[in-house]
Short mmCIF file of C-alpha atoms in Angstrom, two decimals:
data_model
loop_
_atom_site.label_atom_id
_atom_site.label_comp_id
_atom_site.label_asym_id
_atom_site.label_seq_id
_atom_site.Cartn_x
_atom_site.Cartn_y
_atom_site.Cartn_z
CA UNK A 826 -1.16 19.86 -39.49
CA UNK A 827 -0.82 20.57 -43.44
CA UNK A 828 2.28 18.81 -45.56
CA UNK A 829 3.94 22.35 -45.65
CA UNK A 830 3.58 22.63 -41.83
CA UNK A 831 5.03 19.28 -41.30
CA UNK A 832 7.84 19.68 -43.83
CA UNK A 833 8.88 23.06 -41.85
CA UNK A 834 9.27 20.96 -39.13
CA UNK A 835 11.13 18.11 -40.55
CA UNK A 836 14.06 21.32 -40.64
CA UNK A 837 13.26 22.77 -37.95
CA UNK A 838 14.81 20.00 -35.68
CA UNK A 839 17.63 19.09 -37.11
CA UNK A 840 18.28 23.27 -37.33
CA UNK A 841 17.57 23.69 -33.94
CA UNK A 842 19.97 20.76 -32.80
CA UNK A 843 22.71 22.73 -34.92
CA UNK A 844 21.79 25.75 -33.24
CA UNK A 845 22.07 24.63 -29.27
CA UNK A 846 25.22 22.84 -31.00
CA UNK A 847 26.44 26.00 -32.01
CA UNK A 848 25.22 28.05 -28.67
CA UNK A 849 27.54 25.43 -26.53
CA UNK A 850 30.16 25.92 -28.10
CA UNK A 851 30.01 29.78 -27.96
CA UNK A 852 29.84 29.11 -24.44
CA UNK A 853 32.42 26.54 -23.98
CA UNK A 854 35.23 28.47 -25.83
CA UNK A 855 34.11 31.79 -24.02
CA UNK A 856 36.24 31.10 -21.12
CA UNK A 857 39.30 32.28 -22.98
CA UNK A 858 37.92 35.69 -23.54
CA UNK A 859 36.83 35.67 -19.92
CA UNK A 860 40.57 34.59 -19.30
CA UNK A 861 42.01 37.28 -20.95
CA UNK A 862 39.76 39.89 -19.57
CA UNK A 863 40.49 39.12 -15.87
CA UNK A 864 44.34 37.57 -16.02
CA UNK A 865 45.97 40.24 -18.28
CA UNK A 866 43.48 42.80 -17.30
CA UNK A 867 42.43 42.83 -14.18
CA UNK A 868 39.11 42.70 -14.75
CA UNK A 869 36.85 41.33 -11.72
CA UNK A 870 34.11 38.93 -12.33
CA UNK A 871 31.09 41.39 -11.69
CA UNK A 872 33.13 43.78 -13.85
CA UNK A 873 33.41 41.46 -16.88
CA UNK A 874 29.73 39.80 -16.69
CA UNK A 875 28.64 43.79 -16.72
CA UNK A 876 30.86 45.26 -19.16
CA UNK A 877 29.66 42.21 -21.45
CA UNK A 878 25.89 42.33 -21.39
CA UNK A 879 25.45 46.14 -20.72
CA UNK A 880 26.60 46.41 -23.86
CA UNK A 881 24.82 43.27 -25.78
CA UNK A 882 21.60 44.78 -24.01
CA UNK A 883 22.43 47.91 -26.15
CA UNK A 884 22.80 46.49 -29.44
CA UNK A 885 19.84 44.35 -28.64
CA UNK A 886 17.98 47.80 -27.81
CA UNK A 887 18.53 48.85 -31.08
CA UNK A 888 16.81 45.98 -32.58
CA UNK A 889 13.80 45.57 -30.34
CA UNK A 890 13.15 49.30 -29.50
CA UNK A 891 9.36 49.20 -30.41
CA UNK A 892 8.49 47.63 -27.81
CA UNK A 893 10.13 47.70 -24.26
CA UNK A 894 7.01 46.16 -21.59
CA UNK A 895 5.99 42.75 -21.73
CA UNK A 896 2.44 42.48 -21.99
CA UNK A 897 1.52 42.65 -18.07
CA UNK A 898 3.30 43.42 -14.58
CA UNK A 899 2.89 39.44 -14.28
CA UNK A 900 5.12 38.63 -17.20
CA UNK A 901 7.40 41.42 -16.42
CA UNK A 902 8.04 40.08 -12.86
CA UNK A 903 9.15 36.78 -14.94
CA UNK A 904 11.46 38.61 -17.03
CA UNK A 905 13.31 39.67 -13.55
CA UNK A 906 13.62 36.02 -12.32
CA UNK A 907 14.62 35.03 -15.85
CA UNK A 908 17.30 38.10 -15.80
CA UNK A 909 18.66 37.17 -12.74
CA UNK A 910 18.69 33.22 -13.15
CA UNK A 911 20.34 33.70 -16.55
CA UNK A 912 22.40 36.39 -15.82
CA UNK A 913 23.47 38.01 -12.59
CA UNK A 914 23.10 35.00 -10.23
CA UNK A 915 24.37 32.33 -13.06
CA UNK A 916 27.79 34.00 -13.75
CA UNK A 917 28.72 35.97 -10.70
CA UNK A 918 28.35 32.93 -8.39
CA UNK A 919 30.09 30.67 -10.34
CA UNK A 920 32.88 33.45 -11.51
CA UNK A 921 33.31 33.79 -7.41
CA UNK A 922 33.01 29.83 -6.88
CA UNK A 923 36.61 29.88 -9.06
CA UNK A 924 38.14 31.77 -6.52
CA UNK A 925 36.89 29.34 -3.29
CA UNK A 926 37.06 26.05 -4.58
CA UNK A 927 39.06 24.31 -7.69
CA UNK A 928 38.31 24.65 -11.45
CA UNK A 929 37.04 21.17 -11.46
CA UNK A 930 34.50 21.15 -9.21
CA UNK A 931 32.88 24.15 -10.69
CA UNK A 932 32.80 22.38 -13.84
CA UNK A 933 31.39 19.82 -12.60
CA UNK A 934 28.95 20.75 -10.18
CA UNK A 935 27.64 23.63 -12.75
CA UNK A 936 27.04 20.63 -15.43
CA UNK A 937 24.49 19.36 -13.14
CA UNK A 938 22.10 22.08 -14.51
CA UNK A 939 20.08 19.98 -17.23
CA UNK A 940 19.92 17.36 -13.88
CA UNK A 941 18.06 19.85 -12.10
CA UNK A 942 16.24 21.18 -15.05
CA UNK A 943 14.47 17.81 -15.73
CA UNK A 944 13.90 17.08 -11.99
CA UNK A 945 12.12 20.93 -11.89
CA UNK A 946 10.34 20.48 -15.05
CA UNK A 947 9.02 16.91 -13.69
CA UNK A 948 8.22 18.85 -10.29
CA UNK A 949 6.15 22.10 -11.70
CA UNK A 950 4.49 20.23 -14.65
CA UNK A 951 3.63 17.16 -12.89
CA UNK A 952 5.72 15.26 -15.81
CA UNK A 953 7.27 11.48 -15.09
CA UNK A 954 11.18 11.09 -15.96
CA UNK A 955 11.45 8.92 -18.28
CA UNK A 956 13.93 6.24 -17.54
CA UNK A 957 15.13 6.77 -20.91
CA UNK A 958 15.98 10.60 -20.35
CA UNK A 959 17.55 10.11 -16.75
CA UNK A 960 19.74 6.96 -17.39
CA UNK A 961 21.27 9.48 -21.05
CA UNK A 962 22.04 12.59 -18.46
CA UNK A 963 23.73 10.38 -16.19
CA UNK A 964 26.04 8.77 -18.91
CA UNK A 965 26.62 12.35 -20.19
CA UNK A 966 27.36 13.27 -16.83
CA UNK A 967 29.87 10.37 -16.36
CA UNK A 968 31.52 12.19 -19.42
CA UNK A 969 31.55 15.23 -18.33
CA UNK A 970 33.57 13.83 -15.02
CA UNK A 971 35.52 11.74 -17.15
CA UNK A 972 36.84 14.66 -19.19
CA UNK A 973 37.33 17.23 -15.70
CA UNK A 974 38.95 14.23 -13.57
CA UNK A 975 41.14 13.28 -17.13
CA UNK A 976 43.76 16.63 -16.23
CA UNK A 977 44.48 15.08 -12.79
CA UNK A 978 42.24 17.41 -10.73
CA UNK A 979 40.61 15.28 -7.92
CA UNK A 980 37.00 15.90 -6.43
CA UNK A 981 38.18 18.02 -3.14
CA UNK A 982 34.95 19.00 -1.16
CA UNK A 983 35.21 22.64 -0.27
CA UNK A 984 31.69 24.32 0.94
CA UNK A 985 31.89 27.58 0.70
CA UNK A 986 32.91 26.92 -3.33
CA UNK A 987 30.90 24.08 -3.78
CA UNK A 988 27.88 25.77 -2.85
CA UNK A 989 28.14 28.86 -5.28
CA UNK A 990 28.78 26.46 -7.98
CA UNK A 991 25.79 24.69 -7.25
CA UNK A 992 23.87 27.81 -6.83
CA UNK A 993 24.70 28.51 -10.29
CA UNK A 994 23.50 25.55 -12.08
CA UNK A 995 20.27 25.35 -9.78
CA UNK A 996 19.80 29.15 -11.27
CA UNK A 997 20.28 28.07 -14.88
CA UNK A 998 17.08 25.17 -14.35
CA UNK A 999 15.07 28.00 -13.08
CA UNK A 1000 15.25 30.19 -15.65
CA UNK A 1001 14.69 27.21 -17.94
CA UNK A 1002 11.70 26.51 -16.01
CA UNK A 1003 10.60 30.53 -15.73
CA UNK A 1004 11.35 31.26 -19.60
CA UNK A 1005 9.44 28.10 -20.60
CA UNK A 1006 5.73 29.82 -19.85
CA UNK A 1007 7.32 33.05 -21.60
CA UNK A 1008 8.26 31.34 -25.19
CA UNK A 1009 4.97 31.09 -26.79
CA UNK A 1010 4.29 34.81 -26.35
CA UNK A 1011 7.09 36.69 -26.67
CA UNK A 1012 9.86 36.92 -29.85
CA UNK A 1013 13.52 34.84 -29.04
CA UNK A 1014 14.80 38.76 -29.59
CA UNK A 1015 12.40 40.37 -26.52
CA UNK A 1016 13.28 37.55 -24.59
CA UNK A 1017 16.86 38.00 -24.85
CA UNK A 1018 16.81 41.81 -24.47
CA UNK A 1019 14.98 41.26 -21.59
CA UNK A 1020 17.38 38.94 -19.82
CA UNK A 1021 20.44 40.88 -20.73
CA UNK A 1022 18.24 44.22 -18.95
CA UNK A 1023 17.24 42.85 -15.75
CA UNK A 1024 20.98 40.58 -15.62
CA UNK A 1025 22.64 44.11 -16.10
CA UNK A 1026 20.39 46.13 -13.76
CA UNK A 1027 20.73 43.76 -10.73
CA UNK A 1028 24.58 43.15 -11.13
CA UNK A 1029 25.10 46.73 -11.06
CA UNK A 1030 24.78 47.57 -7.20
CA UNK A 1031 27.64 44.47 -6.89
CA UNK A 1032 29.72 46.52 -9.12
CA UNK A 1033 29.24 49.95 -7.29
CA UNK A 1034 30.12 47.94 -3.90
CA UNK A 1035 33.43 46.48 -5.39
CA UNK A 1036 36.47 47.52 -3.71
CA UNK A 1037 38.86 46.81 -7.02
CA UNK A 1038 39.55 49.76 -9.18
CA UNK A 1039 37.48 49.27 -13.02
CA UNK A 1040 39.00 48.43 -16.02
CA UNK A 1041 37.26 50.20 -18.36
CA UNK A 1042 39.42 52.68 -19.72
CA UNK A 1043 41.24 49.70 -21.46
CA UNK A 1044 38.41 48.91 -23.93
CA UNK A 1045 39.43 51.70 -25.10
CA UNK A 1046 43.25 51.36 -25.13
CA UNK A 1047 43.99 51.31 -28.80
CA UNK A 1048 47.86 50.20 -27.96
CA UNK A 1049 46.28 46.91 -26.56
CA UNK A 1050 43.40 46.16 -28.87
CA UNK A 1051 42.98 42.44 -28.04
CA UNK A 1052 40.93 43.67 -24.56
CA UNK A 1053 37.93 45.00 -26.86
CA UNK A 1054 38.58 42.52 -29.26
CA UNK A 1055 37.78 39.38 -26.55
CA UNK A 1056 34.64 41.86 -24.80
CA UNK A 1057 32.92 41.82 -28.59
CA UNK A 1058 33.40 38.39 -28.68
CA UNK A 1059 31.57 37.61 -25.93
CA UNK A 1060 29.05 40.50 -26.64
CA UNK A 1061 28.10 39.22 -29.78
CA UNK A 1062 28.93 35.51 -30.13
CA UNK A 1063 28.56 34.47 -26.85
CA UNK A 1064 25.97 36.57 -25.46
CA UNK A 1065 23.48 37.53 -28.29
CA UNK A 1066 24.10 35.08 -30.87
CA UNK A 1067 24.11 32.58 -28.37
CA UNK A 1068 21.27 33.17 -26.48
CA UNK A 1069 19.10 33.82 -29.61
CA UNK A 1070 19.94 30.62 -30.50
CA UNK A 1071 18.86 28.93 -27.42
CA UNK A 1072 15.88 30.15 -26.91
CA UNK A 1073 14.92 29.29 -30.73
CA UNK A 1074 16.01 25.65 -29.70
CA UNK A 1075 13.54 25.23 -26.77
CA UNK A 1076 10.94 26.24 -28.50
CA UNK A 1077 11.40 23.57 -30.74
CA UNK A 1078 13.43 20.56 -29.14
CA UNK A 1079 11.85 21.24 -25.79
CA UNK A 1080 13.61 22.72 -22.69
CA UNK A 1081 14.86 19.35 -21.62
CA UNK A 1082 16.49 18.32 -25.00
CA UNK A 1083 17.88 21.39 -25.16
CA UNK A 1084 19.49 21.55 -21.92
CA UNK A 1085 21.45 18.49 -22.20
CA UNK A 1086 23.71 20.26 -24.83
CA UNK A 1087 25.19 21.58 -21.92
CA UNK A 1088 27.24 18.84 -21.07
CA UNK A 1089 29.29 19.36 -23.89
CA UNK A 1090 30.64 22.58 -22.84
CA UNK A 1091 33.60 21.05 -21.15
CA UNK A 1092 34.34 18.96 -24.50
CA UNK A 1093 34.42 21.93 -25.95
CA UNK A 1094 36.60 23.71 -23.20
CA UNK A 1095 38.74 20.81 -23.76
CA UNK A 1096 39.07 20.94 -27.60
CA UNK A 1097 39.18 24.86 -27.30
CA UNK A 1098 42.35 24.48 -24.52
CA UNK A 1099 43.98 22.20 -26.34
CA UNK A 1100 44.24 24.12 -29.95
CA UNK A 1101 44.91 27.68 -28.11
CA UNK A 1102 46.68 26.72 -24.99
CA UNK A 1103 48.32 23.27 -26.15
CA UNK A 1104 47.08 21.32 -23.53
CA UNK A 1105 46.88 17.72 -23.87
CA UNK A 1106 43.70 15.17 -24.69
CA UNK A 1107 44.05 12.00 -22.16
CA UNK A 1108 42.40 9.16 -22.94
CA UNK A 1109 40.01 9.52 -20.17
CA UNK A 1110 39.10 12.88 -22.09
CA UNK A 1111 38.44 10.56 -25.06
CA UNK A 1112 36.15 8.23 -23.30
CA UNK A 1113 34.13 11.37 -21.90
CA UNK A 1114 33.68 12.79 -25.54
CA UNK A 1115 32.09 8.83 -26.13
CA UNK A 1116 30.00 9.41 -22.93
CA UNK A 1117 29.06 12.84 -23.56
CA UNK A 1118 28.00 12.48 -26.77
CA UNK A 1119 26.11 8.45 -26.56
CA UNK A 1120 24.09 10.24 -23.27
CA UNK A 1121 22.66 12.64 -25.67
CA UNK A 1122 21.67 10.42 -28.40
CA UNK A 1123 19.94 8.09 -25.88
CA UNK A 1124 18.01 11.39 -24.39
CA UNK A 1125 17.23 12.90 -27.54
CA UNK A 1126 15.76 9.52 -28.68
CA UNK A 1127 13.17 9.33 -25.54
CA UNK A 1128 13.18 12.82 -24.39
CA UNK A 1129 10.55 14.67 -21.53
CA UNK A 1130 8.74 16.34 -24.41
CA UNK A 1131 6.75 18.97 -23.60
CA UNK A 1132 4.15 19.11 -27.28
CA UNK A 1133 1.47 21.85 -25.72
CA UNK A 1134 4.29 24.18 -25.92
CA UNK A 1135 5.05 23.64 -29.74
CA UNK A 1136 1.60 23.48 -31.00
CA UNK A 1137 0.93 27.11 -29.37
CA UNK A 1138 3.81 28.03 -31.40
CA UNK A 1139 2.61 26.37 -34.95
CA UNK A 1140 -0.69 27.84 -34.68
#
């Protein structure tokens, strides 16, 4: 590796921790779009997550329109697992686990994600955990608890909930896994496009089947502006921005590094809730930001690293 080469890199880290920074906290604050789209409304969960990426899919269209394939019926079969573990199956089961089992849980059982992302990553690669990496998620995962159980909102186990949430954060360490032989041959901006595509095109039969009326017609509503307002948000923030970002930061911090940022989504929610909604910061939340945030220093410091995968992409 040449001076130049290694200098790139010296940036390249500390820019790609400021992007999956950046990406979590997209994510974290996009619940109070989401809120605003379904409580005021009306929208339904399917609705929303199709709404959303139809259109990011669009604009990412625009941007990517030389080439729509991947490179072989192999790859393309990936992107569909990848759409659907990103996308459909991600947000619609944990959307519908909100409405069978209590906003705690969900956060809590979808934050297992980077759990099941190393233990997959360790499974398909034939990688050991290192101690190091499993003893920082589970202090980030205290966190996370500490900053969920800090409103007062017990651990109640209720199955049918439970299960979808669980579904959902299994779904997100697939994708990891799936996207992970995709990265070294394919843009961040194909990728992406792809995902939002085959997220969109397998959520929309669930949308057809919905009993509820749609909402569109009030993107459109110019006497109530703040609906379209809070769908571009998402669009472009949360959805393209976001996931850009993310997929830039795996190739460079490594899928496990990267998915540990995830635990701070609820410290996010949390700062987020309390500046627009005015709820209050208990000092349990406190001790979860501490948590949260030591568990990723001590992960990032011995970290699964995965090195084939970066020096495909620095030749």
């Amino acid at each position: 590796m040449t001076s130049r080469t290694s200098k790139a890199s010296k940036y390249l880290v500390p820019l790609a921790h400021l992007g999956a920074l950046i990406t979590v906290s997209s994510w974290g604050t996009s619940f109070i779009s989401s809120k605003v789209l379904m409580e005021q409304g009306g929208f339904t969960p399917v609705e929303t997550y199709v709404y959303r990426f139809a259109l990011a899919y669009l604009i990412m269209l625009c941007m990517t329109f030389r080439k729509i394939l991947s490179n072989n019926w192999k790859d393309e079969l990936q992107f569909l697992v990848c759409g659907m573990c990103a996308g459909s199956i991600y947000f619609i089961t944990e959307n519908y686990a909100l409405q069978h089992t209590t906003t705690g849980n969900v956060s809590l059982l979808s934050a297992m994600s980077p759990i099941f992302t190393t233990l997959l990553m360790a499974i398909v690669f034939k990688l050991r955990i290192n101690l190091g990496v499993a003893l920082g998620s589970l202090i980030a995962f205290t966190g996370v608890g500490c900053i969920i159980f800090s409103h007062g909102e017990g651990f109640e186990i209720k199955p049918a909930g439970d299960i979808l949430a669980l579904s959902s954060a299994v779904s997100w360490a697939v994708y990891t896994v799936a996207v992970r032989r995709l990265i070294p041959n394919y843009t961040s901006l194909f990728i992406t496009r792809k995902l939002f595509f085959y997220g969109v095109l397998t959520a929309i039969p669930l949308l057809l089947i919905q009993h509820e009326p749609m909402h569109l017609h009030l993107l459109f509503d110019m006497s109530q502006p703040h609906f379209l307002l809070n769908l571009l948000f998402l669009v472009i923030m949360c959805s393209i921005v976001a996931y850009l970002l993310w997929n830039e930061a795996m190739k460079v911090l490594g899928a496990v590094t990267a998915n540990n940022y995830i635990y701070m989504q609820p410290l996010v929610t949390m700062i987020a809730a309390y500046f627009v909604f005015g709820e209050h910061v208990y000092i349990l939340g406190y001790i979860g930001c501490v948590l949260i945030i030591g568990g990723l220093v001590i992960s990032d410091k011995v970290s699964l690293e995965f090195p084939r995968l970066r020096n495909r992409n620095n030749k």
